[in-house]
Tab-separated table of C-alpha atoms in Angstrom:
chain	number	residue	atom	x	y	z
X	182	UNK	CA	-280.108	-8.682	91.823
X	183	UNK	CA	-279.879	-5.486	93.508
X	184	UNK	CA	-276.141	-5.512	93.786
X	185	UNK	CA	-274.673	-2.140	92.457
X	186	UNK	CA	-271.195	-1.820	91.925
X	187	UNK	CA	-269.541	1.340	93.530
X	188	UNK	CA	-266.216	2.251	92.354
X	189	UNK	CA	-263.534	3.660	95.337
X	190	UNK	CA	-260.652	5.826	94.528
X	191	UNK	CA	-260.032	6.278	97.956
X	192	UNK	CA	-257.250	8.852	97.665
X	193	UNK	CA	-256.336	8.669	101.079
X	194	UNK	CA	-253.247	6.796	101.890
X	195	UNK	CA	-252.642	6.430	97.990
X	196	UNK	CA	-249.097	8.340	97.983
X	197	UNK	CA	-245.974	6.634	99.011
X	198	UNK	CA	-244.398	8.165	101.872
X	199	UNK	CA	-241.326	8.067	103.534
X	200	UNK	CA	-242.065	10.688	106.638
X	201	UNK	CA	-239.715	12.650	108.782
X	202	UNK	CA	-238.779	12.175	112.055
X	203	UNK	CA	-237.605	14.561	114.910
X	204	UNK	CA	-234.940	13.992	117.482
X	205	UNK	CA	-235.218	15.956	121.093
X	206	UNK	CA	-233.065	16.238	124.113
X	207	UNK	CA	-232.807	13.203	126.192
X	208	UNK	CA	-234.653	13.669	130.093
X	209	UNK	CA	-233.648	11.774	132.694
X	210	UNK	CA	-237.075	10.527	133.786
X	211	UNK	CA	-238.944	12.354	131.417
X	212	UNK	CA	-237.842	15.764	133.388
X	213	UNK	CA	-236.858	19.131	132.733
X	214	UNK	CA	-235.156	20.753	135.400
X	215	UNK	CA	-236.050	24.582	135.071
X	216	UNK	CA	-235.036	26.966	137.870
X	217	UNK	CA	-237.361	30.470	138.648
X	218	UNK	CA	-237.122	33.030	136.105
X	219	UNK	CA	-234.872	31.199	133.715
X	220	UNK	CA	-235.528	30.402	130.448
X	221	UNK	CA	-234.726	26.964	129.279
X	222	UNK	CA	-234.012	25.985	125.702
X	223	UNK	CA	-235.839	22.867	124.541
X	224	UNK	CA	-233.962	21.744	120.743
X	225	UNK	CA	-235.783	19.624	118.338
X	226	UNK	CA	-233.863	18.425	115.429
X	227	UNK	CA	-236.100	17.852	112.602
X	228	UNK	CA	-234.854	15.354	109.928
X	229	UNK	CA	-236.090	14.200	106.579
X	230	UNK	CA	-234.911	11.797	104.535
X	231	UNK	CA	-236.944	11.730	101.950
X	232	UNK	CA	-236.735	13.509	98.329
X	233	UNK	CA	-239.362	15.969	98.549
X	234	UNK	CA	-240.190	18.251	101.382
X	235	UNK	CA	-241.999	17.507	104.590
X	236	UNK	CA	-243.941	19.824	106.325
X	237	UNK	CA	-243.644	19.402	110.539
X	238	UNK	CA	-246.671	21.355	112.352
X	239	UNK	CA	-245.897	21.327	115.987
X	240	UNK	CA	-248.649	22.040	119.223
X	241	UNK	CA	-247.665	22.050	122.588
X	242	UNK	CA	-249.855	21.736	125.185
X	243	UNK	CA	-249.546	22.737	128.782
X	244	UNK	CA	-251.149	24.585	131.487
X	245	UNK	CA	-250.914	26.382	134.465
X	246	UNK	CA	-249.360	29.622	133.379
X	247	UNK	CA	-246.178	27.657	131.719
X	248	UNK	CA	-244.445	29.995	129.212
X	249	UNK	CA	-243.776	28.147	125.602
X	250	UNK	CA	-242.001	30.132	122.620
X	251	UNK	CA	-241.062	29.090	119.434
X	252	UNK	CA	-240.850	31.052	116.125
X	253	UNK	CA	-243.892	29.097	114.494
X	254	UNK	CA	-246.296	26.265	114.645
X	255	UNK	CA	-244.995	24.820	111.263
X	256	UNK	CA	-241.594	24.212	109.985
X	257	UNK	CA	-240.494	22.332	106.373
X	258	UNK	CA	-237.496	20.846	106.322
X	259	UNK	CA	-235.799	20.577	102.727
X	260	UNK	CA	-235.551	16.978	101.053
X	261	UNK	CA	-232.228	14.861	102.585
X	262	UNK	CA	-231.649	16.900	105.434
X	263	UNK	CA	-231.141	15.813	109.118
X	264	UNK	CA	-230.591	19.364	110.963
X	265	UNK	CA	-233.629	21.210	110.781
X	266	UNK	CA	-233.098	22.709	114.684
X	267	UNK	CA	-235.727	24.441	116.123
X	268	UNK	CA	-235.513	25.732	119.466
X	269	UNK	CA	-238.506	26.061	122.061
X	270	UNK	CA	-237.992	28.450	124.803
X	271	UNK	CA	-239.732	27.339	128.562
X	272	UNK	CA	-240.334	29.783	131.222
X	273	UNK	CA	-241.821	29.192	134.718
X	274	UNK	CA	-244.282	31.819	135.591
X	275	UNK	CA	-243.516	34.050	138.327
X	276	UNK	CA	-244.551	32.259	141.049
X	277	UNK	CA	-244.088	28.663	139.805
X	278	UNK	CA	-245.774	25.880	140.985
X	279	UNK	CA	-243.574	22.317	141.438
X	280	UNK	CA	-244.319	20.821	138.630
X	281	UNK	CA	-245.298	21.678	135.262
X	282	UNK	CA	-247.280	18.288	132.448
X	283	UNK	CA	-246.091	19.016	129.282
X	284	UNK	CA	-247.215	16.815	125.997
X	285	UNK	CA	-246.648	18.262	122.655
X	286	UNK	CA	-247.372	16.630	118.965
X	287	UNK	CA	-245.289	16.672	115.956
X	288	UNK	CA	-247.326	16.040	112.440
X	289	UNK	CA	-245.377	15.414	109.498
X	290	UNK	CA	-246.977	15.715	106.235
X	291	UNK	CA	-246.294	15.321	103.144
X	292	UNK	CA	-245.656	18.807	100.784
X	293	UNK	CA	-248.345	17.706	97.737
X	294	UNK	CA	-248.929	20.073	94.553
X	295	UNK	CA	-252.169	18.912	93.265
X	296	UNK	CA	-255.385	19.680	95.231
X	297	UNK	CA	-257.102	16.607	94.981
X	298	UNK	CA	-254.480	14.313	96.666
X	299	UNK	CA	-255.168	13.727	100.125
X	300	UNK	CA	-252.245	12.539	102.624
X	301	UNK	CA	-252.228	10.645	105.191
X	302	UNK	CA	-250.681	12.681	108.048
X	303	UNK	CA	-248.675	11.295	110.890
X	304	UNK	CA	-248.342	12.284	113.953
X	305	UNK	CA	-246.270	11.433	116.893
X	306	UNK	CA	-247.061	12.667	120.211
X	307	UNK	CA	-244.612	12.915	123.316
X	308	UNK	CA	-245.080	14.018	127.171
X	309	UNK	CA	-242.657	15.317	129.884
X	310	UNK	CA	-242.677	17.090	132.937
X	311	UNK	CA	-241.216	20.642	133.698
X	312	UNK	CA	-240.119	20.597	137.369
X	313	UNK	CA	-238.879	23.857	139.355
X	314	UNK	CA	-235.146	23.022	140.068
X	315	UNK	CA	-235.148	24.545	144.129
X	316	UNK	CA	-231.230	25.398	144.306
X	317	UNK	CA	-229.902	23.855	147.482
X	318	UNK	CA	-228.544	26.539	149.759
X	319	UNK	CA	-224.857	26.496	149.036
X	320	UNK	CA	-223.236	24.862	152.201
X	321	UNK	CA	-220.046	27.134	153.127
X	322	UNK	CA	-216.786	26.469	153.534
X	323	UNK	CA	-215.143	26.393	157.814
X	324	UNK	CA	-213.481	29.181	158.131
X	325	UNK	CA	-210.554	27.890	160.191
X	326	UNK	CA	-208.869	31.422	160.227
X	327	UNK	CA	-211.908	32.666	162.088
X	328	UNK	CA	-212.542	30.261	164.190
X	329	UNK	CA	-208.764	30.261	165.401
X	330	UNK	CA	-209.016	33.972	165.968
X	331	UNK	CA	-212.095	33.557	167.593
X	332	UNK	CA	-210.627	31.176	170.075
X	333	UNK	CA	-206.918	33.280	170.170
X	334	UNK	CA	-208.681	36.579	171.134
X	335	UNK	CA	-209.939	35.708	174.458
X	336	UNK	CA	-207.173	33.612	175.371
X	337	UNK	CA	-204.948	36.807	174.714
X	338	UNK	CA	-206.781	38.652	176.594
X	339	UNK	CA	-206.806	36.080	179.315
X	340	UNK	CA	-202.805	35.690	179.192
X	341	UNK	CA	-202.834	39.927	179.005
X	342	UNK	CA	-204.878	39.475	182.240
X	343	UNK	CA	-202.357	37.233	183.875
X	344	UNK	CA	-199.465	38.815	183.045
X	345	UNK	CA	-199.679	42.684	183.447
X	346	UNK	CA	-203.045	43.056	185.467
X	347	UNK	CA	-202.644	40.471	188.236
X	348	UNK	CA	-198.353	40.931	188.189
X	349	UNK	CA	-199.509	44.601	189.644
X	350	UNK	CA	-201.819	43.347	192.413
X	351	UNK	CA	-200.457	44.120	195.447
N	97	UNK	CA	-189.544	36.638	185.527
N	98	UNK	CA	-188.937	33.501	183.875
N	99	UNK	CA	-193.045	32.627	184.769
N	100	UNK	CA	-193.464	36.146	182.554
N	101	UNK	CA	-191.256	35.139	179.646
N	102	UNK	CA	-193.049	31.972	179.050
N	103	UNK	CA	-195.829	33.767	179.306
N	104	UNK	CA	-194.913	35.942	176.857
N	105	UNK	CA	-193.202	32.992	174.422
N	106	UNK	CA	-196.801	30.978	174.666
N	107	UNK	CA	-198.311	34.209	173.208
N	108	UNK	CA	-196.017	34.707	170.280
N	109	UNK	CA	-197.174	31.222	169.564
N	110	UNK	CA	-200.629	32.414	169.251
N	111	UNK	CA	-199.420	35.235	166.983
N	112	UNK	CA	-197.664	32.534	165.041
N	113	UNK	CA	-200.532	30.240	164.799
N	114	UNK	CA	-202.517	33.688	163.551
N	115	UNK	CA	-199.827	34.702	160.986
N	116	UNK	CA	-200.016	30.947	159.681
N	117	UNK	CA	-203.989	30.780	159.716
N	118	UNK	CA	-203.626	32.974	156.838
N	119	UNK	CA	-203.875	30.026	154.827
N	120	UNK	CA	-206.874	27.950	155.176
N	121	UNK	CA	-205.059	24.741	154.087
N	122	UNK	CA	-201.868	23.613	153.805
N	123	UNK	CA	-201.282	21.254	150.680
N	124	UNK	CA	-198.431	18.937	150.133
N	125	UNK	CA	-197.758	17.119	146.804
N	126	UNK	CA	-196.440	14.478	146.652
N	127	UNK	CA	-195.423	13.040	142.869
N	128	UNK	CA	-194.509	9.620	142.305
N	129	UNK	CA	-193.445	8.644	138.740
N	130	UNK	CA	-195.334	5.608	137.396
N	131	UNK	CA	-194.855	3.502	134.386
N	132	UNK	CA	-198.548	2.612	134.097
N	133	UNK	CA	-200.238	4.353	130.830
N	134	UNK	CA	-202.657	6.675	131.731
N	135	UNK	CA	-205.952	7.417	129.483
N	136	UNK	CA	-207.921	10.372	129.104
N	137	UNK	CA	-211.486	10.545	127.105
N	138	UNK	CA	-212.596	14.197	125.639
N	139	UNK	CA	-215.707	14.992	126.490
N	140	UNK	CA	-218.204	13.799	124.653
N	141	UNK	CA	-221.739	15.864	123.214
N	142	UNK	CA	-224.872	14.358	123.117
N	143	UNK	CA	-225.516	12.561	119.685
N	144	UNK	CA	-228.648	13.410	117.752
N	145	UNK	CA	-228.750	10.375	115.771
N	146	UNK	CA	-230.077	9.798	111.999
N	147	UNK	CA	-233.688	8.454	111.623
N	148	UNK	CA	-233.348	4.830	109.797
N	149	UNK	CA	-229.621	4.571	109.509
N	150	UNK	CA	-226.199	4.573	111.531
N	151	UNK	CA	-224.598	7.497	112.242
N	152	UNK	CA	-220.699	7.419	113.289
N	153	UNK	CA	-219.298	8.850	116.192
N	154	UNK	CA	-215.969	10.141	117.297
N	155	UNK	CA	-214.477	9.062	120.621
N	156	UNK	CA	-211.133	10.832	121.060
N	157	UNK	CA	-208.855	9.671	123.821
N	158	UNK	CA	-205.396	10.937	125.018
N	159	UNK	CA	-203.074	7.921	126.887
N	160	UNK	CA	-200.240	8.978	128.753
N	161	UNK	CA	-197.406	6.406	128.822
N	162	UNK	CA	-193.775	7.214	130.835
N	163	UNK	CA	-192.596	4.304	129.187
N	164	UNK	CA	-192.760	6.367	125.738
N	165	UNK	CA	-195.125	6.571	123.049
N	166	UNK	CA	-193.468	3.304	121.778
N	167	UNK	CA	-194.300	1.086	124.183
N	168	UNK	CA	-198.315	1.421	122.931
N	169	UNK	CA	-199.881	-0.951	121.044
N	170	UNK	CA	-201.971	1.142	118.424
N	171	UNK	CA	-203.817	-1.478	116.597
N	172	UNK	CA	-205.241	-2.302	120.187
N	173	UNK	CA	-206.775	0.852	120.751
N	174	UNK	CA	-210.352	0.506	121.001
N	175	UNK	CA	-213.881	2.372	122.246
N	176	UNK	CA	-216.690	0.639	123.430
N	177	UNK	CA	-220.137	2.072	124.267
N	178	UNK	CA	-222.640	-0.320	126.542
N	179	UNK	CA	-225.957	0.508	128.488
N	180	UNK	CA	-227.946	-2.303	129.710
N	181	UNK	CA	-230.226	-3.905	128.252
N	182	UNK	CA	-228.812	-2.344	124.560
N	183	UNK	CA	-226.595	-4.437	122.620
N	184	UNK	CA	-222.934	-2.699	122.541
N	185	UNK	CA	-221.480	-0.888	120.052
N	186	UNK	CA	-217.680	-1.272	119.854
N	187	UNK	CA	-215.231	0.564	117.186
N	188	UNK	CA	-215.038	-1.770	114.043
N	189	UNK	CA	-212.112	-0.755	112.237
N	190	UNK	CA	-208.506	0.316	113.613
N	191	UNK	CA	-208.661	3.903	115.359
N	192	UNK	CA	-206.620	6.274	114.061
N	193	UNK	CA	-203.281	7.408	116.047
N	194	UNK	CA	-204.069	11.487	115.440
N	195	UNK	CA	-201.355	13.303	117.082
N	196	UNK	CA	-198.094	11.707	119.365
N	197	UNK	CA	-196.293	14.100	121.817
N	198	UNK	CA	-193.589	12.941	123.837
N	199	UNK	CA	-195.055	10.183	125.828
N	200	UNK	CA	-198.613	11.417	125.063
N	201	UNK	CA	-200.460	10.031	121.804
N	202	UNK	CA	-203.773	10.778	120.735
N	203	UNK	CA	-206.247	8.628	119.580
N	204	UNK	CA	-209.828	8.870	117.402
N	205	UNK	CA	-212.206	5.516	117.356
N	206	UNK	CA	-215.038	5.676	115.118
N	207	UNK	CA	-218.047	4.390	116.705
N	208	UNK	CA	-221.048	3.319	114.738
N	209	UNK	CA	-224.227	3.754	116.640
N	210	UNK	CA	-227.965	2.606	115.034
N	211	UNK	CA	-230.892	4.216	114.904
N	212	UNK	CA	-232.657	2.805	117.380
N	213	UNK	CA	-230.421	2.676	120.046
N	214	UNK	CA	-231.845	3.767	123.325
N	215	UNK	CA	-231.869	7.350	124.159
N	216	UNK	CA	-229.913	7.889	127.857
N	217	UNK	CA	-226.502	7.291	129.554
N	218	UNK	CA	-224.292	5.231	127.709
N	219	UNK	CA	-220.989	4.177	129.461
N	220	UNK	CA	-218.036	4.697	127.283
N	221	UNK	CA	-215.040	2.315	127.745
N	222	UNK	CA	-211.577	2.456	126.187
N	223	UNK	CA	-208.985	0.230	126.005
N	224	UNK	CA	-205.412	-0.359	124.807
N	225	UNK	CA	-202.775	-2.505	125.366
N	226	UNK	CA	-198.928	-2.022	125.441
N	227	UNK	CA	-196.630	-3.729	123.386
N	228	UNK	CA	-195.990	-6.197	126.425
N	229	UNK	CA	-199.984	-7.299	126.314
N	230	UNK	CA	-200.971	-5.264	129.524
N	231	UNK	CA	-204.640	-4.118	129.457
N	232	UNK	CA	-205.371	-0.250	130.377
N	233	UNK	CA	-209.032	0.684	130.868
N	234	UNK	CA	-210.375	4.015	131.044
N	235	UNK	CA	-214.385	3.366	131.609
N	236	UNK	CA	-215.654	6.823	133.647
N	237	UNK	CA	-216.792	8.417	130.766
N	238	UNK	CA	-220.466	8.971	129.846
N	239	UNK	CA	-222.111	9.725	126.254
N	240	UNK	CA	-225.780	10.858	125.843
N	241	UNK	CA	-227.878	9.520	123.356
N	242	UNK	CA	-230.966	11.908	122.551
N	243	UNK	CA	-234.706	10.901	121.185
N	244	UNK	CA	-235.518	9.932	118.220
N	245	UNK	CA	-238.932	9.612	117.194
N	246	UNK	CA	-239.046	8.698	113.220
N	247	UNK	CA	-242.632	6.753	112.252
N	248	UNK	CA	-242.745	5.978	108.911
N	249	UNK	CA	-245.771	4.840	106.814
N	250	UNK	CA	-244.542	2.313	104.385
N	251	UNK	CA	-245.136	2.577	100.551
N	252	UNK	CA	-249.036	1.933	100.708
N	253	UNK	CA	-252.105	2.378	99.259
N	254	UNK	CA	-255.568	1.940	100.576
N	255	UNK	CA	-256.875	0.107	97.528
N	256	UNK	CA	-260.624	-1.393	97.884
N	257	UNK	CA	-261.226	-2.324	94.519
N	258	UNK	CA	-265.196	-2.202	93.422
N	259	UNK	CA	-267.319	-3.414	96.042
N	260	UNK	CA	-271.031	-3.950	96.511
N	261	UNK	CA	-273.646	-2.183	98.594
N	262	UNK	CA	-274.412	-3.921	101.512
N	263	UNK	CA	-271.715	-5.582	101.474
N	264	UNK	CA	-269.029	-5.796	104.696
N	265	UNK	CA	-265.535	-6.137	105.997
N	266	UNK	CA	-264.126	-5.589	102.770
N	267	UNK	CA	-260.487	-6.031	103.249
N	268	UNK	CA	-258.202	-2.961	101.778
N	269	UNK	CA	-254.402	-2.998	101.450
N	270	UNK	CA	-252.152	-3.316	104.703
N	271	UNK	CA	-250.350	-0.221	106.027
N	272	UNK	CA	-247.204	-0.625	107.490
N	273	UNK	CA	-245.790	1.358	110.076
N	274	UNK	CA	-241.834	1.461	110.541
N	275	UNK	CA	-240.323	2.534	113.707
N	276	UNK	CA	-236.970	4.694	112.395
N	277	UNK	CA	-236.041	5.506	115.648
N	278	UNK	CA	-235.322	4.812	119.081
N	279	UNK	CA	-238.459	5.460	120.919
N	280	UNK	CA	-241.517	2.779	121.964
N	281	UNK	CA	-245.074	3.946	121.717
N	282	UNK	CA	-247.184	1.713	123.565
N	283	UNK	CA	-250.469	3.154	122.052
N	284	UNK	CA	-251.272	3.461	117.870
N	285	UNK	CA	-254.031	6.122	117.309
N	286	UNK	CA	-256.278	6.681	114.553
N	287	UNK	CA	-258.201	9.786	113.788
N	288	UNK	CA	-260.342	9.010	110.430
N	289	UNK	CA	-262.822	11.090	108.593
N	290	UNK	CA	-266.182	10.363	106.686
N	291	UNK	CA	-265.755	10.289	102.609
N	292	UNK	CA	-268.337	12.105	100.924
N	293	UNK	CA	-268.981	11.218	97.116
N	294	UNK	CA	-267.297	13.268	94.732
N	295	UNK	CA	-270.267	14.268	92.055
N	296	UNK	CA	-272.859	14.162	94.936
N	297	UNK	CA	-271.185	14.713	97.955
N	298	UNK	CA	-274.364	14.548	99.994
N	299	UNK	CA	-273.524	10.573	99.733
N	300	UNK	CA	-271.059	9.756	102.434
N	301	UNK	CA	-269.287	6.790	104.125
N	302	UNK	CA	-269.203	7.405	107.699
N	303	UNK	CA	-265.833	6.619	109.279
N	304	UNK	CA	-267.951	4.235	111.468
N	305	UNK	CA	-267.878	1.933	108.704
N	306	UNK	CA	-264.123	1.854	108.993
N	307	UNK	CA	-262.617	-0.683	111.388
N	308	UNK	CA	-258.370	-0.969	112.053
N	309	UNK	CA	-257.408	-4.016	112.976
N	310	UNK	CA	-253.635	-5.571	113.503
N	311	UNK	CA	-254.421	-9.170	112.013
N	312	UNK	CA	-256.874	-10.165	109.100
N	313	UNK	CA	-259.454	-10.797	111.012
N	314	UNK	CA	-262.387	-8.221	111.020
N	315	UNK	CA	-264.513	-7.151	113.511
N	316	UNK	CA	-261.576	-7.540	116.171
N	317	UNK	CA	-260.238	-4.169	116.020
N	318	UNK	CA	-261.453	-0.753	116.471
N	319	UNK	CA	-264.196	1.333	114.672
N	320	UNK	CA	-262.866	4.461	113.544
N	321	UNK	CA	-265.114	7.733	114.735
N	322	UNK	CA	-265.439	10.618	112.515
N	323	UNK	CA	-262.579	13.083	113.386
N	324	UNK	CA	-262.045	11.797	116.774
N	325	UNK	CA	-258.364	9.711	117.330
N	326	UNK	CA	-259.429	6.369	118.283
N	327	UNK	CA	-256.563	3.581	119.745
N	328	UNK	CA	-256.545	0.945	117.515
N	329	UNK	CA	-256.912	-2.170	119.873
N	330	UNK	CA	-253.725	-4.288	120.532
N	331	UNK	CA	-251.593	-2.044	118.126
N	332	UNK	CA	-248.657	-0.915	119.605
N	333	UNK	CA	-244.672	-0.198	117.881
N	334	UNK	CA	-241.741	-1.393	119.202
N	335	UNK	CA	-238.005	-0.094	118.379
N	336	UNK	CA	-235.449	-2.165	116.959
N	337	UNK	CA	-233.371	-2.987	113.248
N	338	UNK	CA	-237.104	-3.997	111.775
N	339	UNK	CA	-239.604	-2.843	113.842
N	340	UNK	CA	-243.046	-2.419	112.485
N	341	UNK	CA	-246.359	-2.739	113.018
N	342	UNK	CA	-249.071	-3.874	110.579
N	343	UNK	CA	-253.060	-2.554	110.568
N	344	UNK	CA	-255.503	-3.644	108.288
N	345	UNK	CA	-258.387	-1.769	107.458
N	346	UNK	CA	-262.125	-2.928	106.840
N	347	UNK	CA	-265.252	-1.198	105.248
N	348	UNK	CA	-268.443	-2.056	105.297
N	349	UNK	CA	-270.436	-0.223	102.208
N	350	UNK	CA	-273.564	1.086	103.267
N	351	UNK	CA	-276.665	-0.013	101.343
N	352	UNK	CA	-278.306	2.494	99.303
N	353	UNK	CA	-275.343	4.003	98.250
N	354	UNK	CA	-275.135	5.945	94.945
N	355	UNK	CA	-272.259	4.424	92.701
N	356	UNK	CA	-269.287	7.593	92.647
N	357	UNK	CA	-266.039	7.768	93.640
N	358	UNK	CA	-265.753	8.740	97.576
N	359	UNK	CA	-263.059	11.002	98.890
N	360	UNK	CA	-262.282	11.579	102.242
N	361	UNK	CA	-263.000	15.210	103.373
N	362	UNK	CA	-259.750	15.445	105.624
N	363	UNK	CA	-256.654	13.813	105.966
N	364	UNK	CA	-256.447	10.629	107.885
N	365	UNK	CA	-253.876	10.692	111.555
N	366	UNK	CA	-251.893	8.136	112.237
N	367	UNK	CA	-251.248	8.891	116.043
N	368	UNK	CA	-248.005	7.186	117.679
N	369	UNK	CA	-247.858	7.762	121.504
C-alpha cells in the first residue's frame, strides 16, 4: 500500500461571506453621452449588508486618451450601510474621438484580522461605451418681424415711387 | 387726388402691419371649465435600489377635481409601475391623502420595488376614481431604475477532507453564488492559484489540478490555470427572487506528494461578467 494520507485545510473559501454589491447609473444602451470638454460624473453607490466591513477595490480600464478620476482605487464601506457614493469623473480628451470602450471591475473582499485566512474575493466586472454627444445646431426661430419688414421696405419705396416721383413727371 | 389718398391709406396699412409685427405671435386663450379630475405626478429620481431586499418608493401625485375635493374617492388612489417583460409593482396598502387645497388634494403611494427588478424606464401609472366610480388615469410619467450588481458567495467552505495521493476528482463542498441584484452575467470566471504546502512550501498543488464544474459530474467543466481567470464552462447567473448558480469543484492530488496542510498562495476570483 503506498497510499499516504494528506490532510487539506484548504483555507480558501473557508469564511462565510455575505459580499457587497454596488449600484451605478442606468445607460440607455450601455451609453454615456459626454459632450467636448465636459466633465461627466459617473456615481457608484456601494452597499454592504453585511456585519463587518467590506473592502471594494475598483480598476477601470479604457484607452485612447479617455480621462478617468476618482479619489482612490479602494473604498470600505462600514457594516449595514447602502450609501457608500463614490463619484468617477469622465473627460473626453481634447480632440475626442466618437466613441470611447469602457469596462471597469469592482472586487469586494472581505476585511479579515488574522493573517493566515485567505478570502475568496469576488469580483464583478461591467462594460459601457463613452460616446461624444455632437450638439445639433440649434434650429432658429422665423423671424416674422423681419421678414415683414423685409418685404414692407421695398414696397414703400415702390408706393413712394408712385406717388411723389411719377405724380411730378411731366 | 383720391388715387393719392388711397395710396397713402394702403401705406399706413403697412405701417400698421409694422407697428403690429412687434409681436412675433399673437396668442389667444381660450379656458373652458371642466368637471373631469385632473392628475399630476412629481417628478420622480432615479432609485438606487437595496442589494437582496425591497426598497419602498414614494410616488406623489396632485389631482385636480372642479367638482371639489369631495367628490374623490381616496381609498382608490393607486400607483402602478410596469416595464415589459418585468412583473408590475403596484402600491399595496391605501396611499396616504397628504395635503387637500380647495379642489386640489395631494396624494403619496408607497411603492415596493425588489431587488432585482430591471434597471431602465419604468412607466408609472396612477389611478383614482371619484365617488361616482369614474376612472382617471394619469400614465406619462417615467421612473428610472439604476444597476445593481450584488454577487454573493453563499455560506461555504471548500472542505476536501483527507485524500490520497494519486488519487482524482475528489469532490469538495458546493459554492453557491446568489444574484442580489438586478443585473445578468452571461459569463462566471474563475481566477485560481497553486497551494503550496505550509511546512515545505516547495510542495505545491498546481491550480491545474482544480476543475469547476456546474453539476457533479467531473471532468465536464473547466481546469482552473494558475492566476489566469478562466470561464467556467456552461456557468452563467441569472436575476430573479432566487437566482443562483451552483459550481462544484474537483482535485486531483498529485502523486508523490508530501503529507502537510496546503494553502493557497493568493486569494481565489470569482469573476461575474
Amino acid at each position: 500500500m503506498r497510499q499516504l494520507l494528506i490532510f487539506f485545510s484548504l483555507f480558501f473559501l473557508i469564511l462565510p461571506m455575505v459580499l457587497g454589491g454596488f449600484s451605478s447609473p442606468y445607460l440607455e444602451n450601455d451609453q454615456l453621452k459626454i459632450k467636448k470638454g465636459e466633465v461627466k460624473d459617473y456615481t457608484i453607490v456601494l452597499q454592504n449588508p453585511s456585519d463587518e466591513g467590506i473592502i471594494f477595490i475598483l480598476e477601470f480600464q479604457q484607452g485612447n486618451g479617455l480621462i478617468v478620476s476618482k479619489l482612490e482605487d479602494a473604498y470600505t464601506a462600514e457594516p449595514n450601510t447602502f450609501d457608500n457614493e463614490v463619484t468617477v469623473e469622465f473627460k473626453l480628451p481634447k480632440n475626442p474621438g466618437k466613441s470611447y470602450p469602457v469596462a471597469y471591475s469592482v472586487l469586494t473582499k472581505k476585511k479579515v484580522q488574522e493573517q493566515s485566512m485567505i478570502v475568496m474575493g469576488n469580483k464583478i466586472s461591467k462594460q459601457f461605451t463613452i460616446v461624444l454627444d455632437e450638439e445639433q445646431p440649434e434650429i432658429k426661430s422665423i423671424n416674422t418681424k423681419g421678414i415683414i419688414i423685409s418685404l414692407a421696405i421695398p414696397l414703400l419705396g415702390i408706393l413712394a415711387y408712385l406717388i411723389f416721383i411719377k405724380k411730378r413727371k411731366p | 387726388m383720391k388715387k393719392q389718398m388711397l395710396l397713402i391709406g394702403f401705406l399706413c396699412l403697412i405701417l400698421a402691419i409694422m407697428v403690429f409685427a412687434d409681436s412675433d405671435s399673437l396668442s389667444a386663450t381660450l379656458t373652458v371649465t371642466s368637471a373631469t379630475p385632473t392628475i399630476k405626478v412629481e417628478p420622480l429620481l432615479a432609485v438606487t435600489l437595496n442589494q437582496g431586499t425591497t426598497k419602498n418608493i414614494s410616488v406623489y401625485f396632485n389631482v385636480t377635481d372642479p367638482n371639489g375635493a369631495d367628490d374623490l374617492n381616496d381609498t382608490t388612489a393607486q400607483a402602478t409601475l410596469t416595464k415589459s417583460g418585468e412583473q408590475a409593482r403596484q402600491s399595496s396598502l391605501q396611499c396616504g391623502q397628504i395635503g387637500e387645497s380647495g379642489i386640489k388634494i395631494q396624494y403619496n403611494c408607497s411603492v415596493s420595488i425588489q431587488y432585482f427588478d430591471a434597471a431602465g424606464f419604468w412607466d408609472v401609472n396612477v389611478t383614482i376614481k371619484t365617488n361616482a366610480g369614474s376612472l382617471y388615469v394619469n400614465d406619462t410619467t417615467q421612473i428610472t431604475l439604476n444597476s445593481l450588481d450584488a454577487v454573493v458567495i453563499n455560506d461555504t467552505s471548500i472542505g476536501f477532507g483527507s485524500l490520497a495521493v494519486d488519487s482524482t476528482d475528489n469532490l469538495g463542498d458546493v459554492v453557491k453564488i446568489i444574484n442580489q441584484g438586478n443585473s445578468i452575467y452571461a459569463q462566471i470566471n474563475i481566477t485560481g492559484f497553486d497551494l503550496n504546502g505550509d511546512d515545505v512550501a516547495t510542495e505545491v498543488i498546481s491550480a491545474n489540478n482544480f476543475e469547476a464544474v456546474t453539476s457533479t459530474a467531473p471532468n465536464t467543466g473547466t481546469s482552473l490555470t494558475n492566476s489566469t481567470s478562466v470561464e467556467v464552462s456552461g456557468a452563467a447567473l441569472v436575476k430573479g427572487a432566487s437566482a443562483n448558480e451552483e459550481l462544484y469543484f474537483y482535485v486531483d492530488v498529485p502523486s508523490g506528494l508530501l503529507a502537510q496542510q496546503y494553502t493557497s498562495i493568493a486569494d481565489w476570483i470569482i469573476e461575474t461578467k
